[in-house]
């Protein structure tokens, strides 16, 4: 299946299928929990592949700031990963779509991108936040993810390479369908 990409302003946005822990980028984004305590899914994979230094930094952030609220983002080093940083963000736990889930999901992407910009990063790889253990319906989540990134690219950003790394075919297809409609 081909990687898809489009140019939005000065940023190339790409979709690819794969394991985000294998990506070379300035930063990869983690779909974490508010306690920054690790878990399953992409979070588990990142801590396993990245080694213990990432959790040590998460422990420190928890002690200093109490963790990371849904919709917010924090940054650590990349440990053994092929990235300098991991940006940890927290999506909403999906209930019925009426308790602020869309805004929180949008904020999770926006906070991650803003943090990348603050660190003057050029490349970032992002998974589908919230659509695994947290249960966000995939099509709606894909639309929010891509719309947030699309709008972000209209701002003055240091990011020239934003990659969505989708783990499974369902996620890739859902993102690809929404991506085709963006211009
Ligand atoms: N690379 C890219 N995407 C992945 C990978 C990977 N290696 N592994 C899984 N995914 P989830 P959430 C996809 O559950 O819904 C954790 O326990 C996965 O197929 O990782 O935000 C945290 O600690 C799905 O499409 O994140 C939290 O407690 C997407 O990543 C909670 O889960 C998101 O699934 C967060 O849940």
PDB file of N, CA and C in Angstrom, residues 20-70:
ATOM      1  N   UNK A  20       5.398   2.926  15.123  1.00  0.00           N
ATOM      2  CA  UNK A  20       5.979   4.257  15.343  1.00  0.00           C
ATOM      3  C   UNK A  20       7.337   4.185  16.056  1.00  0.00           C
ATOM      4  N   UNK A  21       7.586   3.116  16.789  1.00  0.00           N
ATOM      5  CA  UNK A  21       8.864   3.026  17.515  1.00  0.00           C
ATOM      6  C   UNK A  21      10.044   2.846  16.565  1.00  0.00           C
ATOM      7  N   UNK A  22       9.765   2.569  15.298  1.00  0.00           N
ATOM      8  CA  UNK A  22      10.854   2.403  14.318  1.00  0.00           C
ATOM      9  C   UNK A  22      11.107   3.660  13.493  1.00  0.00           C
ATOM     10  N   UNK A  23      10.352   4.707  13.779  1.00  0.00           N
ATOM     11  CA  UNK A  23      10.473   5.918  12.976  1.00  0.00           C
ATOM     12  C   UNK A  23      11.697   6.746  13.361  1.00  0.00           C
ATOM     13  N   UNK A  24      12.368   7.267  12.347  1.00  0.00           N
ATOM     14  CA  UNK A  24      13.401   8.275  12.570  1.00  0.00           C
ATOM     15  C   UNK A  24      12.740   9.625  12.407  1.00  0.00           C
ATOM     16  N   UNK A  25      12.769  10.407  13.471  1.00  0.00           N
ATOM     17  CA  UNK A  25      12.163  11.741  13.425  1.00  0.00           C
ATOM     18  C   UNK A  25      12.722  12.533  14.597  1.00  0.00           C
ATOM     19  N   UNK A  26      12.533  13.843  14.588  1.00  0.00           N
ATOM     20  CA  UNK A  26      12.975  14.623  15.757  1.00  0.00           C
ATOM     21  C   UNK A  26      12.186  14.196  16.988  1.00  0.00           C
ATOM     22  N   UNK A  27      10.891  13.935  16.792  1.00  0.00           N
ATOM     23  CA  UNK A  27      10.064  13.476  17.916  1.00  0.00           C
ATOM     24  C   UNK A  27       9.039  12.480  17.432  1.00  0.00           C
ATOM     25  N   UNK A  28       8.653  11.562  18.330  1.00  0.00           N
ATOM     26  CA  UNK A  28       7.448  10.771  18.097  1.00  0.00           C
ATOM     27  C   UNK A  28       6.471  11.106  19.220  1.00  0.00           C
ATOM     28  N   UNK A  29       5.191  10.957  18.911  1.00  0.00           N
ATOM     29  CA  UNK A  29       4.149  11.267  19.899  1.00  0.00           C
ATOM     30  C   UNK A  29       3.666   9.962  20.520  1.00  0.00           C
ATOM     31  N   UNK A  30       3.454   9.997  21.829  1.00  0.00           N
ATOM     32  CA  UNK A  30       2.930   8.851  22.574  1.00  0.00           C
ATOM     33  C   UNK A  30       1.497   9.135  23.011  1.00  0.00           C
ATOM     34  N   UNK A  31       0.623   8.123  22.870  1.00  0.00           N
ATOM     35  CA  UNK A  31      -0.745   8.203  23.407  1.00  0.00           C
ATOM     36  C   UNK A  31      -0.699   7.665  24.831  1.00  0.00           C
ATOM     37  N   UNK A  32      -0.447   8.568  25.773  1.00  0.00           N
ATOM     38  CA  UNK A  32      -0.184   8.181  27.159  1.00  0.00           C
ATOM     39  C   UNK A  32      -1.460   8.253  28.002  1.00  0.00           C
ATOM     40  N   UNK A  33      -1.305   8.021  29.312  1.00  0.00           N
ATOM     41  CA  UNK A  33      -2.402   8.281  30.261  1.00  0.00           C
ATOM     42  C   UNK A  33      -1.977   9.417  31.181  1.00  0.00           C
ATOM     43  N   UNK A  34      -2.940   9.978  31.931  1.00  0.00           N
ATOM     44  CA  UNK A  34      -2.644  11.191  32.719  1.00  0.00           C
ATOM     45  C   UNK A  34      -1.582  10.974  33.775  1.00  0.00           C
ATOM     46  N   UNK A  35      -1.442   9.736  34.235  1.00  0.00           N
ATOM     47  CA  UNK A  35      -0.418   9.459  35.242  1.00  0.00           C
ATOM     48  C   UNK A  35       0.966   9.272  34.647  1.00  0.00           C
ATOM     49  N   UNK A  36       1.050   9.218  33.325  1.00  0.00           N
ATOM     50  CA  UNK A  36       2.331   8.967  32.622  1.00  0.00           C
ATOM     51  C   UNK A  36       3.000   7.697  33.156  1.00  0.00           C
ATOM     52  N   UNK A  37       2.171   6.696  33.462  1.00  0.00           N
ATOM     53  CA  UNK A  37       2.696   5.487  34.109  1.00  0.00           C
ATOM     54  C   UNK A  37       2.934   4.336  33.137  1.00  0.00           C
ATOM     55  N   UNK A  38       2.798   4.600  31.860  1.00  0.00           N
ATOM     56  CA  UNK A  38       2.964   3.526  30.884  1.00  0.00           C
ATOM     57  C   UNK A  38       1.701   2.686  30.828  1.00  0.00           C
ATOM     58  N   UNK A  39       1.669   1.731  29.902  1.00  0.00           N
ATOM     59  CA  UNK A  39       0.469   0.910  29.748  1.00  0.00           C
ATOM     60  C   UNK A  39       0.631   0.011  28.550  1.00  0.00           C
ATOM     61  N   UNK A  40      -0.458  -0.240  27.847  1.00  0.00           N
ATOM     62  CA  UNK A  40      -0.409  -1.098  26.667  1.00  0.00           C
ATOM     63  C   UNK A  40      -0.282  -0.255  25.407  1.00  0.00           C
ATOM     64  N   UNK A  41      -0.702  -0.816  24.286  1.00  0.00           N
ATOM     65  CA  UNK A  41      -0.765  -0.087  23.015  1.00  0.00           C
ATOM     66  C   UNK A  41       0.534   0.593  22.643  1.00  0.00           C
ATOM     67  N   UNK A  42       0.401   1.757  22.084  1.00  0.00           N
ATOM     68  CA  UNK A  42       1.587   2.475  21.606  1.00  0.00           C
ATOM     69  C   UNK A  42       2.466   2.917  22.788  1.00  0.00           C
ATOM     70  N   UNK A  43       1.840   3.230  23.902  1.00  0.00           N
ATOM     71  CA  UNK A  43       2.562   3.638  25.117  1.00  0.00           C
ATOM     72  C   UNK A  43       3.511   2.510  25.568  1.00  0.00           C
ATOM     73  N   UNK A  44       2.971   1.303  25.661  1.00  0.00           N
ATOM     74  CA  UNK A  44       3.791   0.157  26.063  1.00  0.00           C
ATOM     75  C   UNK A  44       4.936  -0.066  25.088  1.00  0.00           C
ATOM     76  N   UNK A  45       4.624   0.038  23.802  1.00  0.00           N
ATOM     77  CA  UNK A  45       5.641  -0.201  22.769  1.00  0.00           C
ATOM     78  C   UNK A  45       6.766   0.838  22.865  1.00  0.00           C
ATOM     79  N   UNK A  46       6.413   2.083  23.108  1.00  0.00           N
ATOM     80  CA  UNK A  46       7.419   3.162  23.187  1.00  0.00           C
ATOM     81  C   UNK A  46       8.326   2.953  24.397  1.00  0.00           C
ATOM     82  N   UNK A  47       7.748   2.634  25.549  1.00  0.00           N
ATOM     83  CA  UNK A  47       8.588   2.431  26.740  1.00  0.00           C
ATOM     84  C   UNK A  47       9.466   1.183  26.596  1.00  0.00           C
ATOM     85  N   UNK A  48       8.913   0.133  25.991  1.00  0.00           N
ATOM     86  CA  UNK A  48       9.720  -1.087  25.786  1.00  0.00           C
ATOM     87  C   UNK A  48      10.914  -0.809  24.876  1.00  0.00           C
ATOM     88  N   UNK A  49      10.629  -0.149  23.753  1.00  0.00           N
ATOM     89  CA  UNK A  49      11.696   0.087  22.768  1.00  0.00           C
ATOM     90  C   UNK A  49      12.649   1.195  23.220  1.00  0.00           C
ATOM     91  N   UNK A  50      12.130   2.152  23.983  1.00  0.00           N
ATOM     92  CA  UNK A  50      12.938   3.329  24.343  1.00  0.00           C
ATOM     93  C   UNK A  50      13.810   3.129  25.571  1.00  0.00           C
ATOM     94  N   UNK A  51      13.455   2.127  26.393  1.00  0.00           N
ATOM     95  CA  UNK A  51      14.256   1.871  27.590  1.00  0.00           C
ATOM     96  C   UNK A  51      13.819   2.723  28.776  1.00  0.00           C
ATOM     97  N   UNK A  52      14.444   2.490  29.949  1.00  0.00           N
ATOM     98  CA  UNK A  52      13.952   3.035  31.221  1.00  0.00           C
ATOM     99  C   UNK A  52      14.097   4.545  31.394  1.00  0.00           C
ATOM    100  N   UNK A  53      14.957   5.194  30.604  1.00  0.00           N
ATOM    101  CA  UNK A  53      15.165   6.633  30.849  1.00  0.00           C
ATOM    102  C   UNK A  53      13.879   7.429  30.586  1.00  0.00           C
ATOM    103  N   UNK A  54      13.041   6.942  29.668  1.00  0.00           N
ATOM    104  CA  UNK A  54      11.811   7.687  29.357  1.00  0.00           C
ATOM    105  C   UNK A  54      10.882   7.656  30.570  1.00  0.00           C
ATOM    106  N   UNK A  55      10.752   6.483  31.210  1.00  0.00           N
ATOM    107  CA  UNK A  55       9.898   6.402  32.404  1.00  0.00           C
ATOM    108  C   UNK A  55      10.482   7.207  33.555  1.00  0.00           C
ATOM    109  N   UNK A  56      11.809   7.243  33.653  1.00  0.00           N
ATOM    110  CA  UNK A  56      12.421   8.056  34.727  1.00  0.00           C
ATOM    111  C   UNK A  56      12.047   9.535  34.545  1.00  0.00           C
ATOM    112  N   UNK A  57      12.050   9.994  33.305  1.00  0.00           N
ATOM    113  CA  UNK A  57      11.654  11.396  33.064  1.00  0.00           C
ATOM    114  C   UNK A  57      10.164  11.598  33.317  1.00  0.00           C
ATOM    115  N   UNK A  58       9.356  10.580  32.955  1.00  0.00           N
ATOM    116  CA  UNK A  58       7.907  10.672  33.233  1.00  0.00           C
ATOM    117  C   UNK A  58       7.659  10.741  34.742  1.00  0.00           C
ATOM    118  N   UNK A  59       8.420   9.948  35.502  1.00  0.00           N
ATOM    119  CA  UNK A  59       8.281   9.964  36.972  1.00  0.00           C
ATOM    120  C   UNK A  59       8.564  11.365  37.514  1.00  0.00           C
ATOM    121  N   UNK A  60       9.586  11.977  36.940  1.00  0.00           N
ATOM    122  CA  UNK A  60       9.953  13.318  37.404  1.00  0.00           C
ATOM    123  C   UNK A  60       8.852  14.344  37.065  1.00  0.00           C
ATOM    124  N   UNK A  61       8.303  14.227  35.868  1.00  0.00           N
ATOM    125  CA  UNK A  61       7.225  15.155  35.474  1.00  0.00           C
ATOM    126  C   UNK A  61       6.017  14.943  36.398  1.00  0.00           C
ATOM    127  N   UNK A  62       5.726  13.683  36.736  1.00  0.00           N
ATOM    128  CA  UNK A  62       4.603  13.395  37.635  1.00  0.00           C
ATOM    129  C   UNK A  62       4.839  14.039  39.000  1.00  0.00           C
ATOM    130  N   UNK A  63       6.079  13.941  39.494  1.00  0.00           N
ATOM    131  CA  UNK A  63       6.388  14.538  40.803  1.00  0.00           C
ATOM    132  C   UNK A  63       6.279  16.058  40.760  1.00  0.00           C
ATOM    133  N   UNK A  64       6.744  16.651  39.670  1.00  0.00           N
ATOM    134  CA  UNK A  64       6.779  18.119  39.580  1.00  0.00           C
ATOM    135  C   UNK A  64       5.416  18.706  39.211  1.00  0.00           C
ATOM    136  N   UNK A  65       4.708  18.041  38.284  1.00  0.00           N
ATOM    137  CA  UNK A  65       3.504  18.659  37.695  1.00  0.00           C
ATOM    138  C   UNK A  65       2.249  17.828  37.906  1.00  0.00           C
ATOM    139  N   UNK A  66       2.397  16.667  38.552  1.00  0.00           N
ATOM    140  CA  UNK A  66       1.224  15.820  38.797  1.00  0.00           C
ATOM    141  C   UNK A  66       0.799  14.994  37.598  1.00  0.00           C
ATOM    142  N   UNK A  67       1.601  14.958  36.539  1.00  0.00           N
ATOM    143  CA  UNK A  67       1.255  14.147  35.361  1.00  0.00           C
ATOM    144  C   UNK A  67       0.890  15.024  34.184  1.00  0.00           C
ATOM    145  N   UNK A  68      -0.072  14.582  33.403  1.00  0.00           N
ATOM    146  CA  UNK A  68      -0.442  15.311  32.173  1.00  0.00           C
ATOM    147  C   UNK A  68      -1.947  15.164  31.985  1.00  0.00           C
ATOM    148  N   UNK A  69      -2.656  16.270  32.030  1.00  0.00           N
ATOM    149  CA  UNK A  69      -4.113  16.218  31.892  1.00  0.00           C
ATOM    150  C   UNK A  69      -4.527  15.854  30.454  1.00  0.00           C
ATOM    151  N   UNK A  70      -5.702  15.252  30.270  1.00  0.00           N
ATOM    152  CA  UNK A  70      -6.196  14.994  28.916  1.00  0.00           C
ATOM    153  C   UNK A  70      -6.185  16.277  28.073  1.00  0.00           C
TER     154      UNK A  70
END
